[in-house]
mmCIF file of C-alpha atoms in Angstrom:
data_model
loop_
_atom_site.group_PDB
_atom_site.id
_atom_site.type_symbol
_atom_site.label_atom_id
_atom_site.label_comp_id
_atom_site.label_asym_id
_atom_site.label_seq_id
_atom_site.Cartn_x
_atom_site.Cartn_y
_atom_site.Cartn_z
ATOM 1 C CA MET N 1 -38.037 -85.031 -17.475
ATOM 2 C CA LYS N 2 -36.392 -83.347 -20.698
ATOM 3 C CA VAL N 3 -34.965 -79.822 -20.352
ATOM 4 C CA SER N 4 -34.990 -77.893 -23.353
ATOM 5 C CA LEU N 5 -31.793 -75.956 -24.446
ATOM 6 C CA GLY N 6 -34.142 -72.827 -24.583
ATOM 7 C CA SER N 7 -34.888 -72.994 -20.963
ATOM 8 C CA VAL N 8 -31.383 -73.677 -19.942
ATOM 9 C CA LEU N 9 -30.266 -70.509 -21.943
ATOM 10 C CA LEU N 10 -33.016 -68.574 -20.423
ATOM 11 C CA GLY N 11 -31.960 -69.661 -16.896
ATOM 12 C CA ALA N 12 -28.444 -68.650 -17.711
ATOM 13 C CA LEU N 13 -29.440 -65.458 -19.033
ATOM 14 C CA LEU N 14 -31.422 -64.493 -15.975
ATOM 15 C CA ALA N 15 -28.639 -65.508 -13.760
ATOM 16 C CA SER N 16 -26.164 -63.367 -15.786
ATOM 17 C CA THR N 17 -28.149 -60.205 -15.575
ATOM 18 C CA PRO N 18 -29.036 -59.388 -11.915
ATOM 19 C CA ALA N 19 -29.859 -56.135 -10.513
ATOM 20 C CA GLU N 20 -26.833 -56.271 -8.154
ATOM 21 C CA VAL N 21 -24.215 -58.844 -8.132
ATOM 22 C CA VAL N 22 -22.006 -59.553 -5.030
ATOM 23 C CA ALA N 23 -18.325 -59.878 -5.611
ATOM 24 C CA HIS N 24 -17.117 -63.319 -6.099
ATOM 25 C CA PRO N 25 -16.195 -64.680 -2.437
ATOM 26 C CA GLY N 26 -12.768 -65.491 -1.273
ATOM 27 C CA HIS N 27 -9.647 -63.633 -2.818
ATOM 28 C CA PRO N 28 -6.563 -65.485 -1.741
ATOM 29 C CA SER N 29 -3.334 -63.485 -1.650
ATOM 30 C CA THR N 30 -1.572 -65.639 -4.048
ATOM 31 C CA CYS N 31 -2.666 -67.427 -7.447
ATOM 32 C CA VAL N 32 -4.136 -70.715 -6.201
ATOM 33 C CA VAL N 33 -6.664 -71.486 -8.784
ATOM 34 C CA THR N 34 -6.425 -69.414 -12.113
ATOM 35 C CA THR N 35 -9.305 -68.056 -13.956
ATOM 36 C CA LYS N 36 -9.352 -69.860 -17.289
ATOM 37 C CA ARG N 37 -9.658 -67.828 -20.598
ATOM 38 C CA LYS N 38 -11.071 -70.122 -23.271
ATOM 39 C CA GLU N 39 -11.353 -69.732 -27.227
ATOM 40 C CA PHE N 40 -15.065 -68.376 -27.704
ATOM 41 C CA ARG N 41 -16.134 -71.192 -30.155
ATOM 42 C CA THR N 42 -15.095 -73.830 -27.571
ATOM 43 C CA LEU N 43 -17.566 -72.519 -24.974
ATOM 44 C CA SER N 44 -20.848 -74.261 -24.367
ATOM 45 C CA ASN N 45 -24.058 -72.441 -25.350
ATOM 46 C CA VAL N 46 -24.727 -71.542 -21.800
ATOM 47 C CA GLN N 47 -21.143 -70.330 -21.290
ATOM 48 C CA LYS N 48 -21.316 -68.220 -24.487
ATOM 49 C CA LEU N 49 -24.544 -66.728 -23.251
ATOM 50 C CA ASN N 50 -23.266 -66.033 -19.859
ATOM 51 C CA PHE N 51 -20.334 -63.894 -21.536
ATOM 52 C CA LEU N 52 -22.538 -62.195 -24.008
ATOM 53 C CA ALA N 53 -25.225 -61.290 -21.300
ATOM 54 C CA SER N 54 -22.633 -60.176 -18.930
ATOM 55 C CA VAL N 55 -21.283 -57.614 -21.592
ATOM 56 C CA LYS N 56 -24.855 -56.582 -22.296
ATOM 57 C CA CYS N 57 -25.409 -56.194 -18.526
ATOM 58 C CA LEU N 58 -22.561 -53.452 -18.412
ATOM 59 C CA MET N 59 -24.282 -51.742 -21.321
ATOM 60 C CA ASN N 60 -27.349 -51.261 -19.157
ATOM 61 C CA ARG N 61 -25.456 -50.601 -15.732
ATOM 62 C CA PRO N 62 -25.245 -46.733 -14.727
ATOM 63 C CA PRO N 63 -21.619 -45.220 -15.247
ATOM 64 C CA ALA N 64 -19.244 -45.140 -12.241
ATOM 65 C CA LEU N 65 -16.873 -42.596 -14.064
ATOM 66 C CA SER N 66 -19.100 -39.815 -15.233
ATOM 67 C CA ALA N 67 -17.250 -37.396 -12.933
ATOM 68 C CA THR N 68 -14.086 -38.153 -15.107
ATOM 69 C CA TYR N 69 -15.842 -38.729 -18.259
ATOM 70 C CA PRO N 70 -19.022 -36.630 -18.516
ATOM 71 C CA ALA N 71 -19.965 -38.421 -21.707
ATOM 72 C CA SER N 72 -20.393 -41.862 -20.209
ATOM 73 C CA THR N 73 -23.880 -43.123 -19.991
ATOM 74 C CA SER N 74 -23.180 -46.772 -18.723
ATOM 75 C CA ARG N 75 -20.345 -48.925 -17.250
ATOM 76 C CA TRP N 76 -19.710 -50.002 -20.901
ATOM 77 C CA THR N 77 -19.100 -46.534 -21.943
ATOM 78 C CA ASP N 78 -16.966 -45.960 -18.922
ATOM 79 C CA PHE N 79 -14.450 -48.541 -20.413
ATOM 80 C CA LEU N 80 -14.851 -46.952 -23.933
ATOM 81 C CA LEU N 81 -13.959 -43.560 -22.654
ATOM 82 C CA VAL N 82 -10.868 -44.732 -20.826
ATOM 83 C CA HIS N 83 -9.633 -46.387 -23.892
ATOM 84 C CA GLN N 84 -10.384 -43.219 -26.046
ATOM 85 C CA ALA N 85 -8.775 -40.824 -23.493
ATOM 86 C CA ASN N 86 -5.877 -42.923 -23.347
ATOM 87 C CA THR N 87 -5.135 -43.929 -26.918
ATOM 88 C CA PRO N 88 -2.491 -41.467 -27.484
ATOM 89 C CA PHE N 89 -0.285 -42.868 -24.518
ATOM 90 C CA VAL N 90 -0.691 -46.507 -25.100
ATOM 91 C CA HIS N 91 -0.395 -47.223 -28.770
ATOM 92 C CA TRP N 92 3.052 -47.719 -30.909
ATOM 93 C CA VAL N 93 4.675 -47.625 -27.413
ATOM 94 C CA GLY N 94 6.562 -50.053 -25.131
ATOM 95 C CA GLN N 95 3.546 -50.023 -22.857
ATOM 96 C CA PHE N 96 1.085 -51.290 -25.553
ATOM 97 C CA LEU N 97 0.928 -54.890 -24.335
ATOM 98 C CA PRO N 98 1.107 -54.122 -20.589
ATOM 99 C CA TRP N 99 -1.573 -51.488 -20.743
ATOM 100 C CA HIS N 100 -4.122 -53.612 -22.553
ATOM 101 C CA ARG N 101 -3.438 -56.644 -20.293
ATOM 102 C CA ALA N 102 -4.251 -54.489 -17.338
ATOM 103 C CA PHE N 103 -7.225 -52.991 -19.092
ATOM 104 C CA LEU N 104 -8.636 -56.413 -20.037
ATOM 105 C CA GLN N 105 -8.316 -57.547 -16.394
ATOM 106 C CA ASP N 106 -10.114 -54.388 -15.264
ATOM 107 C CA PHE N 107 -12.887 -55.264 -17.867
ATOM 108 C CA GLU N 108 -13.053 -58.936 -16.744
ATOM 109 C CA ASP N 109 -13.326 -57.829 -13.110
ATOM 110 C CA ALA N 110 -16.298 -55.580 -13.881
ATOM 111 C CA LEU N 111 -17.963 -58.432 -15.786
ATOM 112 C CA ARG N 112 -17.433 -60.863 -12.961
ATOM 113 C CA ASN N 113 -18.118 -58.474 -10.007
ATOM 114 C CA GLU N 114 -21.040 -56.559 -11.368
ATOM 115 C CA CYS N 115 -22.723 -58.551 -13.979
ATOM 116 C CA GLY N 116 -22.243 -62.305 -13.175
ATOM 117 C CA LEU N 117 -19.704 -63.595 -15.508
ATOM 118 C CA ILE N 118 -18.469 -67.038 -14.631
ATOM 119 C CA GLY N 119 -14.799 -67.718 -15.712
ATOM 120 C CA GLY N 120 -12.743 -65.354 -17.827
ATOM 121 C CA ILE N 121 -12.945 -63.268 -21.059
ATOM 122 C CA PRO N 122 -12.946 -65.608 -23.821
ATOM 123 C CA TYR N 123 -10.497 -65.108 -26.688
ATOM 124 C CA TRP N 124 -10.964 -65.078 -30.442
ATOM 125 C CA ASN N 125 -8.278 -66.879 -32.489
ATOM 126 C CA PRO N 126 -8.919 -65.282 -35.962
ATOM 127 C CA ALA N 127 -6.036 -67.541 -37.369
ATOM 128 C CA LEU N 128 -8.664 -70.089 -37.257
ATOM 129 C CA ASP N 129 -10.950 -68.129 -39.648
ATOM 130 C CA PHE N 130 -8.645 -66.323 -41.829
ATOM 131 C CA ALA N 131 -9.756 -67.879 -44.923
ATOM 132 C CA ASN N 132 -13.440 -67.128 -44.655
ATOM 133 C CA LEU N 133 -13.979 -64.710 -41.800
ATOM 134 C CA THR N 134 -17.682 -64.151 -41.957
ATOM 135 C CA ALA N 135 -18.332 -67.810 -41.916
ATOM 136 C CA SER N 136 -16.575 -67.824 -38.286
ATOM 137 C CA PRO N 137 -18.939 -69.314 -35.490
ATOM 138 C CA VAL N 138 -17.591 -66.246 -33.429
ATOM 139 C CA LEU N 139 -19.282 -64.065 -36.025
ATOM 140 C CA SER N 140 -22.345 -65.912 -37.000
ATOM 141 C CA GLY N 141 -25.440 -67.210 -35.275
ATOM 142 C CA PRO N 142 -27.644 -65.882 -32.493
ATOM 143 C CA LEU N 143 -24.910 -66.720 -29.652
ATOM 144 C CA SER N 144 -22.180 -64.632 -31.651
ATOM 145 C CA PHE N 145 -20.794 -61.049 -31.865
ATOM 146 C CA GLY N 146 -22.739 -60.611 -35.202
ATOM 147 C CA GLY N 147 -21.376 -60.544 -38.766
ATOM 148 C CA ASN N 148 -20.653 -57.729 -41.255
ATOM 149 C CA GLY N 149 -22.559 -54.627 -41.244
ATOM 150 C CA VAL N 150 -25.550 -54.516 -43.408
ATOM 151 C CA GLY N 151 -26.996 -51.723 -45.547
ATOM 152 C CA PRO N 152 -25.478 -48.513 -46.972
ATOM 153 C CA VAL N 153 -22.023 -47.356 -45.657
ATOM 154 C CA VAL N 154 -22.761 -44.540 -43.052
ATOM 155 C CA VAL N 155 -20.731 -42.161 -41.332
ATOM 156 C CA PRO N 156 -21.887 -42.058 -37.614
ATOM 157 C CA PRO N 157 -22.341 -38.820 -35.749
ATOM 158 C CA GLY N 158 -19.109 -37.359 -35.099
ATOM 159 C CA GLY N 159 -17.256 -39.794 -37.252
ATOM 160 C CA GLN N 160 -13.830 -39.299 -37.799
ATOM 161 C CA SER N 161 -12.113 -42.090 -39.816
ATOM 162 C CA SER N 162 -14.346 -45.404 -39.837
ATOM 163 C CA ASP N 163 -17.157 -45.537 -42.119
ATOM 164 C CA GLY N 164 -19.100 -48.708 -41.975
ATOM 165 C CA ASN N 165 -22.465 -50.632 -41.969
ATOM 166 C CA CYS N 166 -24.839 -51.217 -39.186
ATOM 167 C CA VAL N 167 -24.526 -54.704 -37.613
ATOM 168 C CA ILE N 168 -28.011 -56.123 -37.130
ATOM 169 C CA ASP N 169 -27.609 -59.878 -36.335
ATOM 170 C CA GLY N 170 -25.892 -61.857 -33.516
ATOM 171 C CA PHE N 171 -26.239 -60.953 -29.724
ATOM 172 C CA PHE N 172 -25.384 -57.371 -30.148
ATOM 173 C CA GLY N 173 -27.400 -56.808 -33.445
ATOM 174 C CA ASN N 174 -28.996 -53.137 -33.420
ATOM 175 C CA VAL N 175 -27.423 -52.171 -30.151
ATOM 176 C CA SER N 176 -26.936 -48.451 -29.861
ATOM 177 C CA VAL N 177 -23.605 -47.040 -29.336
ATOM 178 C CA ARG N 178 -23.503 -43.953 -27.223
ATOM 179 C CA VAL N 179 -20.097 -42.380 -27.826
ATOM 180 C CA ALA N 180 -19.019 -40.682 -31.168
ATOM 181 C CA GLN N 181 -16.080 -41.979 -32.844
ATOM 182 C CA GLY N 182 -12.651 -40.170 -32.874
ATOM 183 C CA PRO N 183 -10.294 -38.490 -30.207
ATOM 184 C CA PRO N 184 -11.187 -37.365 -26.817
ATOM 185 C CA PRO N 185 -12.913 -35.773 -25.352
ATOM 186 C CA GLY N 186 -15.774 -38.011 -25.659
ATOM 187 C CA GLN N 187 -19.161 -36.938 -27.298
ATOM 188 C CA VAL N 188 -22.518 -38.430 -26.497
ATOM 189 C CA ALA N 189 -23.943 -39.961 -29.651
ATOM 190 C CA ASP N 190 -26.741 -42.437 -30.585
ATOM 191 C CA ARG N 191 -25.641 -44.334 -33.406
ATOM 192 C CA CYS N 192 -25.387 -48.087 -34.488
ATOM 193 C CA LEU N 193 -22.444 -50.636 -34.101
ATOM 194 C CA LEU N 194 -20.320 -50.451 -37.310
ATOM 195 C CA ARG N 195 -18.489 -52.982 -39.087
ATOM 196 C CA TYR N 196 -16.978 -53.167 -42.798
ATOM 197 C CA ILE N 197 -15.209 -56.331 -42.923
ATOM 198 C CA ARG N 198 -12.362 -57.007 -45.340
ATOM 199 C CA GLN N 199 -11.564 -60.398 -46.317
ATOM 200 C CA ASP N 200 -8.609 -59.393 -48.374
ATOM 201 C CA PHE N 201 -6.968 -58.066 -45.022
ATOM 202 C CA ALA N 202 -8.017 -60.966 -43.203
ATOM 203 C CA SER N 203 -6.444 -63.403 -45.690
ATOM 204 C CA TYR N 204 -3.174 -61.685 -45.033
ATOM 205 C CA TRP N 205 -3.148 -60.322 -41.608
ATOM 206 C CA MET N 206 -4.952 -63.401 -39.935
ATOM 207 C CA ASN N 207 -2.872 -65.747 -41.596
ATOM 208 C CA PRO N 208 -1.136 -68.115 -39.242
ATOM 209 C CA SER N 209 2.056 -67.317 -40.784
ATOM 210 C CA HIS N 210 2.163 -63.973 -39.336
ATOM 211 C CA VAL N 211 1.462 -65.485 -35.764
ATOM 212 C CA ALA N 212 4.563 -67.817 -36.346
ATOM 213 C CA THR N 213 6.776 -64.939 -37.293
ATOM 214 C CA VAL N 214 5.727 -62.786 -34.135
ATOM 215 C CA LEU N 215 6.177 -65.767 -31.902
ATOM 216 C CA ALA N 216 9.669 -66.418 -33.218
ATOM 217 C CA GLN N 217 11.289 -63.169 -32.044
ATOM 218 C CA PRO N 218 14.048 -63.256 -29.522
ATOM 219 C CA ASP N 219 13.171 -60.536 -27.088
ATOM 220 C CA TYR N 220 10.332 -58.174 -26.104
ATOM 221 C CA ALA N 221 12.267 -55.436 -27.972
ATOM 222 C CA THR N 222 11.467 -57.229 -31.187
ATOM 223 C CA PHE N 223 8.311 -58.969 -30.365
ATOM 224 C CA ALA N 224 6.110 -56.145 -29.025
ATOM 225 C CA PRO N 225 6.397 -53.692 -32.043
ATOM 226 C CA LEU N 226 5.889 -56.651 -34.503
ATOM 227 C CA ILE N 227 2.769 -57.930 -32.777
ATOM 228 C CA GLU N 228 1.235 -54.403 -32.463
ATOM 229 C CA GLY N 229 2.163 -53.229 -35.822
ATOM 230 C CA ASP N 230 2.917 -49.747 -37.066
ATOM 231 C CA MET N 231 1.419 -47.209 -39.660
ATOM 232 C CA ILE N 232 4.233 -46.150 -41.866
ATOM 233 C CA PRO N 233 3.316 -44.188 -44.899
ATOM 234 C CA PRO N 234 3.075 -43.929 -47.822
ATOM 235 C CA ASP N 235 1.710 -47.567 -48.000
ATOM 236 C CA VAL N 236 0.601 -48.525 -44.438
ATOM 237 C CA PHE N 237 -0.601 -51.988 -45.272
ATOM 238 C CA PRO N 238 2.851 -53.955 -45.190
ATOM 239 C CA THR N 239 3.604 -52.653 -41.734
ATOM 240 C CA MET N 240 0.213 -53.216 -39.886
ATOM 241 C CA GLY N 241 1.095 -56.264 -37.994
ATOM 242 C CA ILE N 242 -1.492 -58.703 -36.714
ATOM 243 C CA HIS N 243 -2.984 -56.273 -34.282
ATOM 244 C CA THR N 244 -3.352 -53.194 -36.308
ATOM 245 C CA GLY N 245 -4.230 -55.438 -39.242
ATOM 246 C CA GLY N 246 -6.843 -57.238 -37.395
ATOM 247 C CA HIS N 247 -8.473 -53.954 -36.356
ATOM 248 C CA ALA N 248 -8.462 -52.874 -40.001
ATOM 249 C CA THR N 249 -9.828 -56.222 -41.036
ATOM 250 C CA MET N 250 -13.031 -55.790 -38.981
ATOM 251 C CA GLY N 251 -13.381 -52.090 -40.236
ATOM 252 C CA GLY N 252 -16.317 -49.762 -38.832
ATOM 253 C CA ASP N 253 -15.680 -49.178 -35.108
ATOM 254 C CA MET N 254 -12.786 -51.575 -34.853
ATOM 255 C CA SER N 255 -10.764 -49.439 -37.332
ATOM 256 C CA ASP N 256 -11.235 -46.188 -35.129
ATOM 257 C CA MET N 257 -8.355 -46.529 -32.890
ATOM 258 C CA PHE N 258 -9.878 -44.298 -30.237
ATOM 259 C CA THR N 259 -13.259 -45.928 -29.878
ATOM 260 C CA SER N 260 -12.584 -49.329 -31.346
ATOM 261 C CA ASN N 261 -13.844 -50.851 -28.070
ATOM 262 C CA SER N 262 -17.284 -49.582 -29.214
ATOM 263 C CA ASP N 263 -17.339 -53.026 -30.882
ATOM 264 C CA PRO N 264 -17.637 -56.011 -28.204
ATOM 265 C CA ILE N 265 -15.463 -58.099 -30.399
ATOM 266 C CA PHE N 266 -12.652 -55.758 -29.230
ATOM 267 C CA TYR N 267 -12.180 -57.760 -25.952
ATOM 268 C CA PRO N 268 -11.959 -61.255 -27.352
ATOM 269 C CA PHE N 269 -9.638 -59.992 -30.107
ATOM 270 C CA HIS N 270 -7.457 -58.057 -27.526
ATOM 271 C CA ALA N 271 -7.470 -61.426 -25.393
ATOM 272 C CA ASN N 272 -5.926 -63.173 -28.310
ATOM 273 C CA ILE N 273 -3.110 -60.587 -28.577
ATOM 274 C CA ASP N 274 -2.739 -61.012 -24.618
ATOM 275 C CA ARG N 275 -2.548 -64.645 -25.180
ATOM 276 C CA LEU N 276 0.229 -64.630 -27.879
ATOM 277 C CA TRP N 277 2.298 -62.596 -25.486
ATOM 278 C CA ALA N 278 1.602 -65.016 -22.697
ATOM 279 C CA LYS N 279 2.509 -68.052 -24.924
ATOM 280 C CA TRP N 280 5.567 -66.153 -26.193
ATOM 281 C CA GLN N 281 6.586 -65.471 -22.504
ATOM 282 C CA ALA N 282 6.068 -69.281 -21.614
ATOM 283 C CA VAL N 283 8.627 -70.521 -24.202
ATOM 284 C CA ASN N 284 11.410 -69.205 -21.947
ATOM 285 C CA PRO N 285 10.013 -67.727 -18.678
ATOM 286 C CA THR N 286 13.491 -67.147 -17.146
ATOM 287 C CA ALA N 287 14.342 -64.898 -19.973
ATOM 288 C CA ARG N 288 10.911 -63.655 -21.071
ATOM 289 C CA GLN N 289 8.431 -63.421 -17.981
ATOM 290 C CA TYR N 290 9.736 -59.986 -16.747
ATOM 291 C CA ASP N 291 11.345 -58.902 -20.151
ATOM 292 C CA ILE N 292 10.103 -55.439 -20.888
ATOM 293 C CA SER N 293 11.499 -52.447 -22.990
ATOM 294 C CA ASN N 294 10.904 -50.013 -25.677
ATOM 295 C CA PRO N 295 10.252 -46.292 -25.617
ATOM 296 C CA ILE N 296 7.652 -44.591 -23.563
ATOM 297 C CA ALA N 297 7.044 -42.101 -26.508
ATOM 298 C CA PRO N 298 5.205 -43.425 -29.606
ATOM 299 C CA ARG N 299 7.517 -44.542 -32.531
ATOM 300 C CA GLY N 300 6.706 -43.773 -36.173
ATOM 301 C CA VAL N 301 5.231 -40.749 -37.676
ATOM 302 C CA ILE N 302 1.889 -40.532 -36.158
ATOM 303 C CA GLN N 303 2.394 -38.430 -33.023
ATOM 304 C CA MET N 304 -0.668 -37.656 -30.817
ATOM 305 C CA TRP N 305 1.239 -37.244 -27.478
ATOM 306 C CA PRO N 306 2.483 -34.004 -27.147
ATOM 307 C CA ASN N 307 5.985 -33.663 -25.451
ATOM 308 C CA PRO N 308 5.969 -37.379 -24.370
ATOM 309 C CA PRO N 309 8.644 -38.436 -21.833
ATOM 310 C CA ALA N 310 11.912 -39.908 -22.859
ATOM 311 C CA GLY N 311 13.327 -43.316 -21.735
ATOM 312 C CA ASN N 312 12.159 -46.877 -21.939
ATOM 313 C CA VAL N 313 9.268 -48.497 -20.304
ATOM 314 C CA THR N 314 10.433 -50.576 -17.122
ATOM 315 C CA LEU N 315 8.801 -52.803 -14.461
ATOM 316 C CA ASP N 316 8.059 -49.688 -12.517
ATOM 317 C CA TYR N 317 6.121 -47.851 -15.227
ATOM 318 C CA GLN N 318 2.412 -47.072 -13.982
ATOM 319 C CA LEU N 319 -0.203 -48.041 -16.255
ATOM 320 C CA SER N 320 -2.320 -45.059 -15.687
ATOM 321 C CA PRO N 321 -5.108 -44.831 -14.958
ATOM 322 C CA LEU N 322 -5.602 -48.472 -14.356
ATOM 323 C CA LYS N 323 -5.974 -49.994 -11.011
ATOM 324 C CA VAL N 324 -6.338 -53.724 -11.287
ATOM 325 C CA GLY N 325 -7.868 -55.398 -8.243
ATOM 326 C CA GLY N 326 -4.976 -56.207 -5.770
ATOM 327 C CA SER N 327 -3.202 -52.945 -6.661
ATOM 328 C CA SER N 328 -2.947 -50.451 -3.743
ATOM 329 C CA THR N 329 -2.135 -47.676 -6.235
ATOM 330 C CA VAL N 330 -2.037 -47.460 -9.953
ATOM 331 C CA THR N 331 -1.032 -50.822 -11.359
ATOM 332 C CA THR N 332 2.570 -51.045 -12.624
ATOM 333 C CA VAL N 333 4.114 -52.957 -15.422
ATOM 334 C CA GLY N 334 5.920 -55.310 -13.060
ATOM 335 C CA GLN N 335 2.574 -56.294 -11.451
ATOM 336 C CA ILE N 336 0.917 -57.817 -14.500
ATOM 337 C CA MET N 337 4.044 -59.243 -16.289
ATOM 338 C CA ASN N 338 2.956 -62.788 -14.991
ATOM 339 C CA THR N 339 -0.627 -63.923 -15.723
ATOM 340 C CA LYS N 340 -0.244 -66.411 -12.759
ATOM 341 C CA GLY N 341 2.005 -64.010 -10.558
ATOM 342 C CA LYS N 342 -0.602 -62.749 -7.928
ATOM 343 C CA GLY N 343 1.284 -62.297 -4.738
ATOM 344 C CA VAL N 344 4.614 -62.733 -6.405
ATOM 345 C CA PRO N 345 6.984 -59.762 -6.763
ATOM 346 C CA SER N 346 8.750 -59.237 -10.276
ATOM 347 C CA ALA N 347 11.973 -58.807 -8.370
ATOM 348 C CA PRO N 348 13.190 -58.217 -4.895
ATOM 349 C CA GLY N 349 11.642 -55.104 -3.598
ATOM 350 C CA LYS N 350 8.959 -54.548 -6.211
ATOM 351 C CA PRO N 351 5.223 -54.915 -5.662
ATOM 352 C CA ASN N 352 3.490 -58.244 -5.790
ATOM 353 C CA GLY N 353 1.891 -59.264 -9.036
ATOM 354 C CA VAL N 354 -2.007 -59.061 -9.260
ATOM 355 C CA LEU N 355 -2.939 -61.440 -11.734
ATOM 356 C CA CYS N 356 -4.285 -65.014 -11.676
ATOM 357 C CA TYR N 357 -5.479 -66.297 -15.129
ATOM 358 C CA GLU N 358 -4.344 -68.564 -17.875
ATOM 359 C CA TYR N 359 -5.407 -69.272 -21.461
ATOM 360 C CA VAL N 360 -6.578 -72.662 -22.518
ATOM 361 C CA GLU N 361 -5.273 -73.573 -25.885
#
C-alpha cells in the first residue's frame, strides 16, 4: 500500500502539536548521546514539519512568564519578551555568545518538552545562499520560513526602527505578532511578521569569506566581537559583522534588535552563530573550550545599559535570567562553554556543564 507524502506530513503535524506533551524520558547526568542540530535544508520534509509545527505550537500555548512580562500572550512571546528585556545587557558585550547559547537551549527545551520537537533546533547557514538569498530553500516553499515581505512598506504599531513588508508565504505566512517592536517594556500589539530583505547586504555579509576571517581569530577576545559586529558611526555598514549584518540583511523584525526573535528565522540564524563558535572552539579545545573574556559593559557608542558593571566576563558570570535545564540556579558562563559538557565542570570547583548537543556539518 502506498502512503502519500501528504498523509505522512499530516501525521507528523498531529504528532507535533499535542495539547500536553510529557518531557522526554531519561535524563542522564552526563552527556551520553548528543542532540543533533542539522542544517535546515538537510532535514526531511517530516523533520522540517516537526520543527516548524513545534514553533507554531509555542505560538498557541498559554504564557508561563506573564507575571514577569504582562504583555506576554503565549509561550512564544515569553521568549520574545525575555530577549527584549535583556537586549541592553547582552549585545556588544563579552556575554553575547554565552547568553544566546543558553537562550537557544532554553528555547529548544521548550520545543522538545512542551511541543513535541524531535531532535534539536536546526541551523541556517546563510553562506550557502549569499548569492541569491530569496531563492534559498530555507526561505521558499510551504515547509520554509517564508520569503521576503510583500506589499507596501508598513510601520507596525509601536514600531521603532524596522519598517518592512508582511510575510505572506511559507509556514509562518500571515501569522500575527503580538508584541510591538522597540525597547522594553513590551507592549501588546496585533501586527504581521515583517521582512525587508537586502540582497546587497547578503552578498557582502553572508559571503563565506567573512566566516573564514572570523574562524581565523586566535582567541575569544578577538573572535567574539568580530562575529557579533559593531555599529560604529558615521558609516555603520563596514563594522556590522556577520551577526549584525545578517540581521540587517533580513530587515523588518530581524533588524529591530530588541524584538528580532519576532521572526522565527531568528532561531536557526542564531544557531548558526552558535555553530561557528562551537566550530572555532573545536579547532583547539585545550585553549578555546573555556576561553572567555571581554568587558561586561557594552563596547562602542551605543549605550543602553545605565551604569554597567566594570570588569570582564568570567566562567562565573551569571547569564540572567536564564536557567537551562540542569542548572540549580541561574546558568553561568562556565556551564555552557562546552556543548557536550553536561556533568563536566569547567574547572575544579566549578559547577557542572548542562549542555549535550552538537552541530552536524
